[in-house]
mmCIF file of N, CA and C in Angstrom:
data_model
loop_
_atom_site.group_PDB
_atom_site.id
_atom_site.type_symbol
_atom_site.label_atom_id
_atom_site.label_comp_id
_atom_site.label_asym_id
_atom_site.label_seq_id
_atom_site.Cartn_x
_atom_site.Cartn_y
_atom_site.Cartn_z
ATOM 1 N N MET A 117 2.467 -9.593 3.994
ATOM 2 C CA MET A 117 2.222 -9.430 2.575
ATOM 3 C C MET A 117 1.604 -10.722 2.039
ATOM 4 N N GLN A 118 0.500 -10.551 1.346
ATOM 5 C CA GLN A 118 -0.179 -11.712 0.785
ATOM 6 C C GLN A 118 -0.190 -11.592 -0.726
ATOM 7 N N ILE A 119 0.257 -12.650 -1.384
ATOM 8 C CA ILE A 119 0.260 -12.685 -2.840
ATOM 9 C C ILE A 119 -0.723 -13.762 -3.273
ATOM 10 N N ILE A 120 -1.588 -13.383 -4.199
ATOM 11 C CA ILE A 120 -2.594 -14.314 -4.694
ATOM 12 C C ILE A 120 -2.324 -14.566 -6.173
ATOM 13 N N ILE A 121 -2.181 -15.828 -6.509
ATOM 14 C CA ILE A 121 -1.913 -16.234 -7.885
ATOM 15 C C ILE A 121 -3.208 -16.733 -8.514
ATOM 16 N N SER A 122 -3.508 -16.218 -9.684
ATOM 17 C CA SER A 122 -4.688 -16.659 -10.412
ATOM 18 C C SER A 122 -4.258 -17.498 -11.601
ATOM 19 N N ASN A 123 -4.696 -18.736 -11.604
ATOM 20 C CA ASN A 123 -4.381 -19.615 -12.725
ATOM 21 C C ASN A 123 -5.195 -19.277 -13.964
ATOM 22 N N SER A 124 -6.286 -18.546 -13.785
ATOM 23 C CA SER A 124 -7.128 -18.188 -14.927
ATOM 24 C C SER A 124 -6.698 -16.866 -15.572
ATOM 25 N N SER A 125 -5.728 -16.179 -14.959
ATOM 26 C CA SER A 125 -5.241 -14.915 -15.504
ATOM 27 C C SER A 125 -4.397 -15.157 -16.750
ATOM 28 N N LYS A 126 -4.481 -14.218 -17.697
ATOM 29 C CA LYS A 126 -3.648 -14.286 -18.899
ATOM 30 C C LYS A 126 -2.230 -13.824 -18.586
ATOM 31 N N GLU A 127 -2.071 -13.172 -17.442
ATOM 32 C CA GLU A 127 -0.779 -12.636 -17.010
ATOM 33 C C GLU A 127 0.092 -13.771 -16.461
ATOM 34 N N PRO A 128 1.353 -13.845 -16.891
ATOM 35 C CA PRO A 128 2.240 -14.886 -16.358
ATOM 36 C C PRO A 128 2.368 -14.772 -14.838
ATOM 37 N N ILE A 129 2.651 -15.884 -14.187
ATOM 38 C CA ILE A 129 2.734 -15.915 -12.727
ATOM 39 C C ILE A 129 3.786 -14.947 -12.206
ATOM 40 N N TYR A 130 4.958 -14.891 -12.851
ATOM 41 C CA TYR A 130 6.003 -13.983 -12.359
ATOM 42 C C TYR A 130 5.544 -12.531 -12.419
ATOM 43 N N GLU A 131 4.729 -12.175 -13.440
ATOM 44 C CA GLU A 131 4.205 -10.806 -13.537
ATOM 45 C C GLU A 131 3.168 -10.542 -12.452
ATOM 46 N N GLN A 132 2.364 -11.546 -12.129
ATOM 47 C CA GLN A 132 1.387 -11.390 -11.049
ATOM 48 C C GLN A 132 2.111 -11.086 -9.737
ATOM 49 N N ILE A 133 3.187 -11.824 -9.487
ATOM 50 C CA ILE A 133 3.980 -11.603 -8.266
ATOM 51 C C ILE A 133 4.597 -10.210 -8.295
ATOM 52 N N THR A 134 5.236 -9.875 -9.410
ATOM 53 C CA THR A 134 5.887 -8.571 -9.560
ATOM 54 C C THR A 134 4.896 -7.440 -9.327
ATOM 55 N N ASN A 135 3.742 -7.514 -9.969
ATOM 56 C CA ASN A 135 2.751 -6.441 -9.852
ATOM 57 C C ASN A 135 2.199 -6.310 -8.436
ATOM 58 N N GLN A 136 1.993 -7.433 -7.770
ATOM 59 C CA GLN A 136 1.453 -7.373 -6.408
ATOM 60 C C GLN A 136 2.483 -6.816 -5.418
ATOM 61 N N ILE A 137 3.746 -7.162 -5.604
ATOM 62 C CA ILE A 137 4.775 -6.613 -4.715
ATOM 63 C C ILE A 137 4.960 -5.121 -4.998
ATOM 64 N N LYS A 138 4.969 -4.734 -6.267
ATOM 65 C CA LYS A 138 5.065 -3.306 -6.620
ATOM 66 C C LYS A 138 3.920 -2.541 -5.961
ATOM 67 N N SER A 139 2.724 -3.079 -6.083
ATOM 68 C CA SER A 139 1.550 -2.429 -5.512
ATOM 69 C C SER A 139 1.682 -2.275 -4.000
ATOM 70 N N ALA A 140 2.172 -3.315 -3.333
ATOM 71 C CA ALA A 140 2.352 -3.258 -1.870
ATOM 72 C C ALA A 140 3.377 -2.190 -1.494
ATOM 73 N N ILE A 141 4.398 -2.018 -2.315
ATOM 74 C CA ILE A 141 5.417 -0.996 -2.055
ATOM 75 C C ILE A 141 4.834 0.389 -2.292
ATOM 76 N N LEU A 142 4.137 0.571 -3.420
ATOM 77 C CA LEU A 142 3.600 1.877 -3.771
ATOM 78 C C LEU A 142 2.490 2.340 -2.835
ATOM 79 N N THR A 143 1.746 1.406 -2.256
ATOM 80 C CA THR A 143 0.673 1.787 -1.335
ATOM 81 C C THR A 143 1.184 1.961 0.093
ATOM 82 N N GLY A 144 2.450 1.610 0.323
ATOM 83 C CA GLY A 144 3.015 1.758 1.659
ATOM 84 C C GLY A 144 2.816 0.540 2.537
ATOM 85 N N GLU A 145 2.213 -0.508 2.004
ATOM 86 C CA GLU A 145 2.049 -1.745 2.769
ATOM 87 C C GLU A 145 3.426 -2.318 3.117
ATOM 88 N N LEU A 146 4.353 -2.217 2.159
ATOM 89 C CA LEU A 146 5.744 -2.614 2.400
ATOM 90 C C LEU A 146 6.576 -1.343 2.451
ATOM 91 N N MET A 147 7.191 -1.097 3.576
ATOM 92 C CA MET A 147 7.977 0.116 3.774
ATOM 93 C C MET A 147 9.416 -0.109 3.329
ATOM 94 N N GLU A 148 10.111 0.992 2.999
ATOM 95 C CA GLU A 148 11.500 0.862 2.579
ATOM 96 C C GLU A 148 12.324 0.209 3.681
ATOM 97 N N GLY A 149 13.201 -0.678 3.248
ATOM 98 C CA GLY A 149 14.035 -1.423 4.180
ATOM 99 C C GLY A 149 13.408 -2.702 4.692
ATOM 100 N N SER A 150 12.102 -2.874 4.441
ATOM 101 C CA SER A 150 11.419 -4.095 4.892
ATOM 102 C C SER A 150 11.932 -5.305 4.131
ATOM 103 N N ALA A 151 12.085 -6.400 4.844
ATOM 104 C CA ALA A 151 12.476 -7.650 4.198
ATOM 105 C C ALA A 151 11.257 -8.235 3.497
ATOM 106 N N ILE A 152 11.487 -8.831 2.341
ATOM 107 C CA ILE A 152 10.415 -9.555 1.673
ATOM 108 C C ILE A 152 10.778 -11.040 1.741
ATOM 109 N N PRO A 153 9.808 -11.916 1.580
ATOM 110 C CA PRO A 153 10.097 -13.354 1.712
ATOM 111 C C PRO A 153 11.212 -13.798 0.757
ATOM 112 N N SER A 154 11.973 -14.778 1.178
ATOM 113 C CA SER A 154 13.008 -15.309 0.300
ATOM 114 C C SER A 154 12.340 -15.949 -0.916
ATOM 115 N N MET A 155 13.109 -16.068 -1.994
ATOM 116 C CA MET A 155 12.564 -16.675 -3.215
ATOM 117 C C MET A 155 12.048 -18.084 -2.931
ATOM 118 N N ARG A 156 12.818 -18.826 -2.139
ATOM 119 C CA ARG A 156 12.425 -20.214 -1.838
ATOM 120 C C ARG A 156 11.158 -20.272 -0.994
ATOM 121 N N ASN A 157 11.095 -19.418 0.029
ATOM 122 C CA ASN A 157 9.904 -19.416 0.887
ATOM 123 C C ASN A 157 8.656 -19.010 0.109
ATOM 124 N N LEU A 158 8.797 -17.979 -0.730
ATOM 125 C CA LEU A 158 7.656 -17.527 -1.514
ATOM 126 C C LEU A 158 7.213 -18.630 -2.480
ATOM 127 N N ALA A 159 8.179 -19.274 -3.130
ATOM 128 C CA ALA A 159 7.852 -20.364 -4.058
ATOM 129 C C ALA A 159 7.126 -21.487 -3.319
ATOM 130 N N LYS A 160 7.599 -21.811 -2.127
ATOM 131 C CA LYS A 160 6.983 -22.869 -1.331
ATOM 132 C C LYS A 160 5.563 -22.475 -0.925
ATOM 133 N N ASP A 161 5.396 -21.231 -0.431
ATOM 134 C CA ASP A 161 4.075 -20.758 -0.008
ATOM 135 C C ASP A 161 3.069 -20.754 -1.159
ATOM 136 N N LEU A 162 3.533 -20.354 -2.352
ATOM 137 C CA LEU A 162 2.643 -20.251 -3.504
ATOM 138 C C LEU A 162 2.553 -21.555 -4.298
ATOM 139 N N GLN A 163 3.387 -22.523 -3.899
ATOM 140 C CA GLN A 163 3.461 -23.819 -4.573
ATOM 141 C C GLN A 163 3.783 -23.650 -6.067
ATOM 142 N N ILE A 164 4.849 -22.872 -6.301
ATOM 143 C CA ILE A 164 5.321 -22.642 -7.666
ATOM 144 C C ILE A 164 6.819 -22.869 -7.709
ATOM 145 N N SER A 165 7.389 -22.796 -8.881
ATOM 146 C CA SER A 165 8.820 -23.004 -9.071
ATOM 147 C C SER A 165 9.638 -21.833 -8.522
ATOM 148 N N VAL A 166 10.796 -22.144 -7.972
ATOM 149 C CA VAL A 166 11.718 -21.104 -7.502
ATOM 150 C C VAL A 166 12.175 -20.254 -8.688
ATOM 151 N N ILE A 167 12.250 -20.850 -9.862
ATOM 152 C CA ILE A 167 12.652 -20.109 -11.063
ATOM 153 C C ILE A 167 11.669 -18.965 -11.332
ATOM 154 N N THR A 168 10.396 -19.210 -11.086
ATOM 155 C CA THR A 168 9.372 -18.185 -11.284
ATOM 156 C C THR A 168 9.553 -17.031 -10.302
ATOM 157 N N THR A 169 9.768 -17.350 -9.033
ATOM 158 C CA THR A 169 9.965 -16.280 -8.043
ATOM 159 C C THR A 169 11.278 -15.551 -8.305
ATOM 160 N N LYS A 170 12.280 -16.266 -8.765
ATOM 161 C CA LYS A 170 13.567 -15.639 -9.091
ATOM 162 C C LYS A 170 13.378 -14.608 -10.195
ATOM 163 N N ARG A 171 12.605 -14.961 -11.213
ATOM 164 C CA ARG A 171 12.371 -14.023 -12.317
ATOM 165 C C ARG A 171 11.609 -12.790 -11.825
ATOM 166 N N ALA A 172 10.625 -12.993 -10.969
ATOM 167 C CA ALA A 172 9.860 -11.863 -10.422
ATOM 168 C C ALA A 172 10.782 -10.939 -9.628
ATOM 169 N N TYR A 173 11.635 -11.511 -8.788
ATOM 170 C CA TYR A 173 12.545 -10.709 -7.977
ATOM 171 C C TYR A 173 13.566 -9.975 -8.845
ATOM 172 N N GLU A 174 14.021 -10.635 -9.912
ATOM 173 C CA GLU A 174 14.954 -9.977 -10.830
ATOM 174 C C GLU A 174 14.302 -8.774 -11.505
ATOM 175 N N GLU A 175 13.038 -8.919 -11.899
ATOM 176 C CA GLU A 175 12.298 -7.813 -12.518
ATOM 177 C C GLU A 175 12.141 -6.651 -11.524
ATOM 178 N N LEU A 176 11.811 -6.985 -10.276
ATOM 179 C CA LEU A 176 11.650 -5.958 -9.248
ATOM 180 C C LEU A 176 12.968 -5.238 -8.972
ATOM 181 N N GLU A 177 14.059 -5.999 -8.986
ATOM 182 C CA GLU A 177 15.372 -5.409 -8.735
ATOM 183 C C GLU A 177 15.774 -4.500 -9.897
ATOM 184 N N LYS A 178 15.514 -4.954 -11.124
ATOM 185 C CA LYS A 178 15.820 -4.140 -12.314
ATOM 186 C C LYS A 178 15.069 -2.818 -12.292
ATOM 187 N N ALA A 179 13.827 -2.868 -11.831
ATOM 188 C CA ALA A 179 12.981 -1.673 -11.785
ATOM 189 C C ALA A 179 13.276 -0.799 -10.563
ATOM 190 N N GLY A 180 14.153 -1.272 -9.673
ATOM 191 C CA GLY A 180 14.546 -0.468 -8.523
ATOM 192 C C GLY A 180 13.624 -0.554 -7.323
ATOM 193 N N PHE A 181 12.723 -1.526 -7.303
ATOM 194 C CA PHE A 181 11.802 -1.661 -6.178
ATOM 195 C C PHE A 181 12.425 -2.403 -5.001
ATOM 196 N N ILE A 182 13.319 -3.338 -5.296
ATOM 197 C CA ILE A 182 13.962 -4.097 -4.223
ATOM 198 C C ILE A 182 15.461 -4.197 -4.498
ATOM 199 N N TYR A 183 16.201 -4.602 -3.469
ATOM 200 C CA TYR A 183 17.609 -4.928 -3.628
ATOM 201 C C TYR A 183 17.875 -6.185 -2.819
ATOM 202 N N SER A 184 18.901 -6.918 -3.226
ATOM 203 C CA SER A 184 19.220 -8.171 -2.551
ATOM 204 C C SER A 184 20.623 -8.133 -1.987
ATOM 205 N N ILE A 185 20.780 -8.769 -0.833
ATOM 206 C CA ILE A 185 22.094 -8.926 -0.213
ATOM 207 C C ILE A 185 22.320 -10.422 -0.060
ATOM 208 N N VAL A 186 23.400 -10.896 -0.685
ATOM 209 C CA VAL A 186 23.698 -12.323 -0.651
ATOM 210 C C VAL A 186 23.782 -12.800 0.793
ATOM 211 N N GLY A 187 23.053 -13.872 1.095
ATOM 212 C CA GLY A 187 23.068 -14.452 2.428
ATOM 213 C C GLY A 187 22.124 -13.788 3.414
ATOM 214 N N LYS A 188 21.559 -12.635 3.049
ATOM 215 C CA LYS A 188 20.652 -11.937 3.973
ATOM 216 C C LYS A 188 19.231 -11.848 3.448
ATOM 217 N N GLY A 189 19.079 -11.742 2.123
ATOM 218 C CA GLY A 189 17.740 -11.691 1.559
ATOM 219 C C GLY A 189 17.488 -10.482 0.697
ATOM 220 N N SER A 190 16.214 -10.244 0.431
ATOM 221 C CA SER A 190 15.783 -9.129 -0.415
ATOM 222 C C SER A 190 14.991 -8.137 0.423
ATOM 223 N N PHE A 191 15.174 -6.853 0.084
ATOM 224 C CA PHE A 191 14.584 -5.775 0.871
ATOM 225 C C PHE A 191 13.990 -4.717 -0.043
ATOM 226 N N VAL A 192 13.013 -3.975 0.484
ATOM 227 C CA VAL A 192 12.398 -2.888 -0.263
ATOM 228 C C VAL A 192 13.394 -1.732 -0.345
ATOM 229 N N SER A 193 13.625 -1.249 -1.567
ATOM 230 C CA SER A 193 14.566 -0.152 -1.793
ATOM 231 C C SER A 193 14.005 1.162 -1.275
ATOM 232 N N GLU A 194 14.915 2.086 -0.974
ATOM 233 C CA GLU A 194 14.494 3.442 -0.660
ATOM 234 C C GLU A 194 13.974 4.040 -1.947
ATOM 235 N N GLN A 195 12.879 4.732 -1.864
ATOM 236 C CA GLN A 195 12.264 5.288 -3.057
ATOM 237 C C GLN A 195 12.297 6.805 -3.017
ATOM 238 N N ASN A 196 12.690 7.402 -4.103
ATOM 239 C CA ASN A 196 12.633 8.842 -4.266
ATOM 240 C C ASN A 196 11.148 9.220 -4.376
ATOM 241 N N LEU A 197 10.704 10.234 -3.620
ATOM 242 C CA LEU A 197 9.286 10.590 -3.605
ATOM 243 C C LEU A 197 8.756 10.944 -4.990
ATOM 244 N N GLU A 198 9.567 11.629 -5.799
ATOM 245 C CA GLU A 198 9.153 11.988 -7.155
ATOM 246 C C GLU A 198 8.985 10.732 -8.013
ATOM 247 N N VAL A 199 9.886 9.768 -7.833
ATOM 248 C CA VAL A 199 9.813 8.516 -8.584
ATOM 249 C C VAL A 199 8.565 7.748 -8.167
ATOM 250 N N ILE A 200 8.289 7.701 -6.880
ATOM 251 C CA ILE A 200 7.091 7.012 -6.392
ATOM 252 C C ILE A 200 5.841 7.659 -6.986
ATOM 253 N N LYS A 201 5.810 8.987 -6.968
ATOM 254 C CA LYS A 201 4.655 9.701 -7.516
ATOM 255 C C LYS A 201 4.477 9.348 -8.994
ATOM 256 N N GLU A 202 5.556 9.317 -9.740
ATOM 257 C CA GLU A 202 5.497 8.989 -11.167
ATOM 258 C C GLU A 202 5.009 7.557 -11.377
ATOM 259 N N LYS A 203 5.495 6.638 -10.544
ATOM 260 C CA LYS A 203 5.078 5.241 -10.658
ATOM 261 C C LYS A 203 3.598 5.087 -10.321
ATOM 262 N N LYS A 204 3.141 5.795 -9.288
ATOM 263 C CA LYS A 204 1.728 5.732 -8.921
ATOM 264 C C LYS A 204 0.864 6.314 -10.028
ATOM 265 N N LEU A 205 1.339 7.398 -10.629
ATOM 266 C CA LEU A 205 0.604 8.017 -11.724
ATOM 267 C C LEU A 205 0.469 7.045 -12.891
ATOM 268 N N LYS A 206 1.523 6.298 -13.159
ATOM 269 C CA LYS A 206 1.481 5.305 -14.239
ATOM 270 C C LYS A 206 0.448 4.222 -13.926
ATOM 271 N N VAL A 207 0.399 3.777 -12.676
ATOM 272 C CA VAL A 207 -0.581 2.768 -12.259
ATOM 273 C C VAL A 207 -1.995 3.314 -12.434
ATOM 274 N N ILE A 208 -2.210 4.569 -12.033
ATOM 275 C CA ILE A 208 -3.528 5.194 -12.167
ATOM 276 C C ILE A 208 -3.925 5.272 -13.637
ATOM 277 N N GLU A 209 -2.971 5.665 -14.495
ATOM 278 C CA GLU A 209 -3.262 5.744 -15.928
ATOM 279 C C GLU A 209 -3.665 4.386 -16.488
ATOM 280 N N GLU A 210 -2.972 3.336 -16.083
ATOM 281 C CA GLU A 210 -3.298 1.989 -16.554
ATOM 282 C C GLU A 210 -4.687 1.575 -16.088
ATOM 283 N N GLN A 211 -4.996 1.875 -14.829
ATOM 284 C CA GLN A 211 -6.305 1.506 -14.295
ATOM 285 C C GLN A 211 -7.416 2.301 -14.972
ATOM 286 N N LEU A 212 -7.169 3.583 -15.213
ATOM 287 C CA LEU A 212 -8.176 4.398 -15.886
ATOM 288 C C LEU A 212 -8.392 3.934 -17.328
ATOM 289 N N SER A 213 -7.344 3.492 -17.975
ATOM 290 C CA SER A 213 -7.488 2.953 -19.335
ATOM 291 C C SER A 213 -8.409 1.746 -19.326
ATOM 292 N N ALA A 214 -8.253 0.880 -18.322
ATOM 293 C CA ALA A 214 -9.122 -0.284 -18.198
ATOM 294 C C ALA A 214 -10.560 0.146 -17.932
ATOM 295 N N VAL A 215 -10.739 1.162 -17.092
ATOM 296 C CA VAL A 215 -12.076 1.680 -16.783
ATOM 297 C C VAL A 215 -12.725 2.230 -18.057
ATOM 298 N N ILE A 216 -11.965 2.979 -18.838
ATOM 299 C CA ILE A 216 -12.493 3.560 -20.076
ATOM 300 C C ILE A 216 -12.899 2.447 -21.044
ATOM 301 N N THR A 217 -12.057 1.442 -21.174
ATOM 302 C CA THR A 217 -12.375 0.313 -22.049
ATOM 303 C C THR A 217 -13.670 -0.359 -21.608
ATOM 304 N N ASN A 218 -13.786 -0.637 -20.300
ATOM 305 C CA ASN A 218 -15.004 -1.275 -19.771
ATOM 306 C C ASN A 218 -16.232 -0.383 -19.968
ATOM 307 N N SER A 219 -16.053 0.924 -19.778
ATOM 308 C CA SER A 219 -17.165 1.868 -19.943
ATOM 309 C C SER A 219 -17.672 1.882 -21.377
ATOM 310 N N ARG A 220 -16.734 1.890 -22.309
ATOM 311 C CA ARG A 220 -17.121 1.890 -23.734
ATOM 312 C C ARG A 220 -17.849 0.593 -24.102
ATOM 313 N N GLU A 221 -17.389 -0.516 -23.520
ATOM 314 C CA GLU A 221 -18.009 -1.813 -23.818
ATOM 315 C C GLU A 221 -19.477 -1.868 -23.413
ATOM 316 N N ILE A 222 -19.822 -1.152 -22.337
ATOM 317 C CA ILE A 222 -21.226 -1.182 -21.890
ATOM 318 C C ILE A 222 -22.005 0.069 -22.320
ATOM 319 N N GLY A 223 -21.351 0.935 -23.115
ATOM 320 C CA GLY A 223 -22.032 2.110 -23.641
ATOM 321 C C GLY A 223 -22.190 3.256 -22.660
ATOM 322 N N LEU A 224 -21.347 3.303 -21.640
ATOM 323 C CA LEU A 224 -21.388 4.396 -20.664
ATOM 324 C C LEU A 224 -20.787 5.646 -21.298
ATOM 325 N N SER A 225 -21.512 6.758 -21.237
ATOM 326 C CA SER A 225 -21.010 8.000 -21.847
ATOM 327 C C SER A 225 -19.923 8.618 -20.973
ATOM 328 N N PHE A 226 -19.177 9.540 -21.562
ATOM 329 C CA PHE A 226 -18.120 10.239 -20.829
ATOM 330 C C PHE A 226 -18.704 10.990 -19.641
ATOM 331 N N ASP A 227 -19.853 11.625 -19.848
ATOM 332 C CA ASP A 227 -20.490 12.377 -18.755
ATOM 333 C C ASP A 227 -20.893 11.457 -17.603
ATOM 334 N N GLU A 228 -21.439 10.300 -17.942
ATOM 335 C CA GLU A 228 -21.828 9.337 -16.906
ATOM 336 C C GLU A 228 -20.601 8.819 -16.154
ATOM 337 N N LEU A 229 -19.533 8.551 -16.900
ATOM 338 C CA LEU A 229 -18.286 8.098 -16.284
ATOM 339 C C LEU A 229 -17.713 9.183 -15.378
ATOM 340 N N GLN A 230 -17.746 10.413 -15.850
ATOM 341 C CA GLN A 230 -17.235 11.540 -15.068
ATOM 342 C C GLN A 230 -18.043 11.720 -13.778
ATOM 343 N N GLN A 231 -19.360 11.564 -13.880
ATOM 344 C CA GLN A 231 -20.229 11.651 -12.704
ATOM 345 C C GLN A 231 -19.886 10.569 -11.689
ATOM 346 N N LEU A 232 -19.715 9.359 -12.184
ATOM 347 C CA LEU A 232 -19.375 8.225 -11.322
ATOM 348 C C LEU A 232 -18.032 8.469 -10.628
ATOM 349 N N LEU A 233 -17.069 8.947 -11.376
ATOM 350 C CA LEU A 233 -15.746 9.229 -10.807
ATOM 351 C C LEU A 233 -15.859 10.304 -9.717
ATOM 352 N N LYS A 234 -16.643 11.337 -9.984
ATOM 353 C CA LYS A 234 -16.812 12.415 -9.006
ATOM 354 C C LYS A 234 -17.443 11.883 -7.715
ATOM 355 N N ILE A 235 -18.465 11.058 -7.854
ATOM 356 C CA ILE A 235 -19.141 10.483 -6.676
ATOM 357 C C ILE A 235 -18.160 9.649 -5.865
ATOM 358 N N LEU A 236 -17.429 8.785 -6.546
ATOM 359 C CA LEU A 236 -16.482 7.914 -5.842
ATOM 360 C C LEU A 236 -15.333 8.702 -5.237
ATOM 361 N N TYR A 237 -14.882 9.730 -5.907
ATOM 362 C CA TYR A 237 -13.756 10.529 -5.407
ATOM 363 C C TYR A 237 -14.142 11.286 -4.139
ATOM 364 N N GLU A 238 -15.386 11.727 -4.054
ATOM 365 C CA GLU A 238 -15.843 12.523 -2.919
ATOM 366 C C GLU A 238 -16.225 11.692 -1.714
ATOM 367 N N GLU A 239 -16.272 10.361 -1.874
ATOM 368 C CA GLU A 239 -16.628 9.487 -0.728
ATOM 369 C C GLU A 239 -15.557 9.497 0.306
#
């Protein structure tokens, strides 16, 4: 699992970590039961504060993506297929909202956007 932190992003670092780990879980890159790096190791690798990684892990645990066992580490939670589908749908909606915003900014019509989506979907 590779996490990339952008200092130019408006998103706080803990949210960048949270979103990237969520994405890895939802895409199947991280399977249920898989260990994720310890807070200290991740902080060291990313050269950030342990407090930041702790907050990211707490957010992931609250949302049900991971669970922690004292002395053993943090692991990917078992996911209900319906819950995963709902979470993926939410991600798709967020991404499509960004696409719509970008399309409007450059004056792309709905028909042109729909055509582009159809072409990309059929690839």
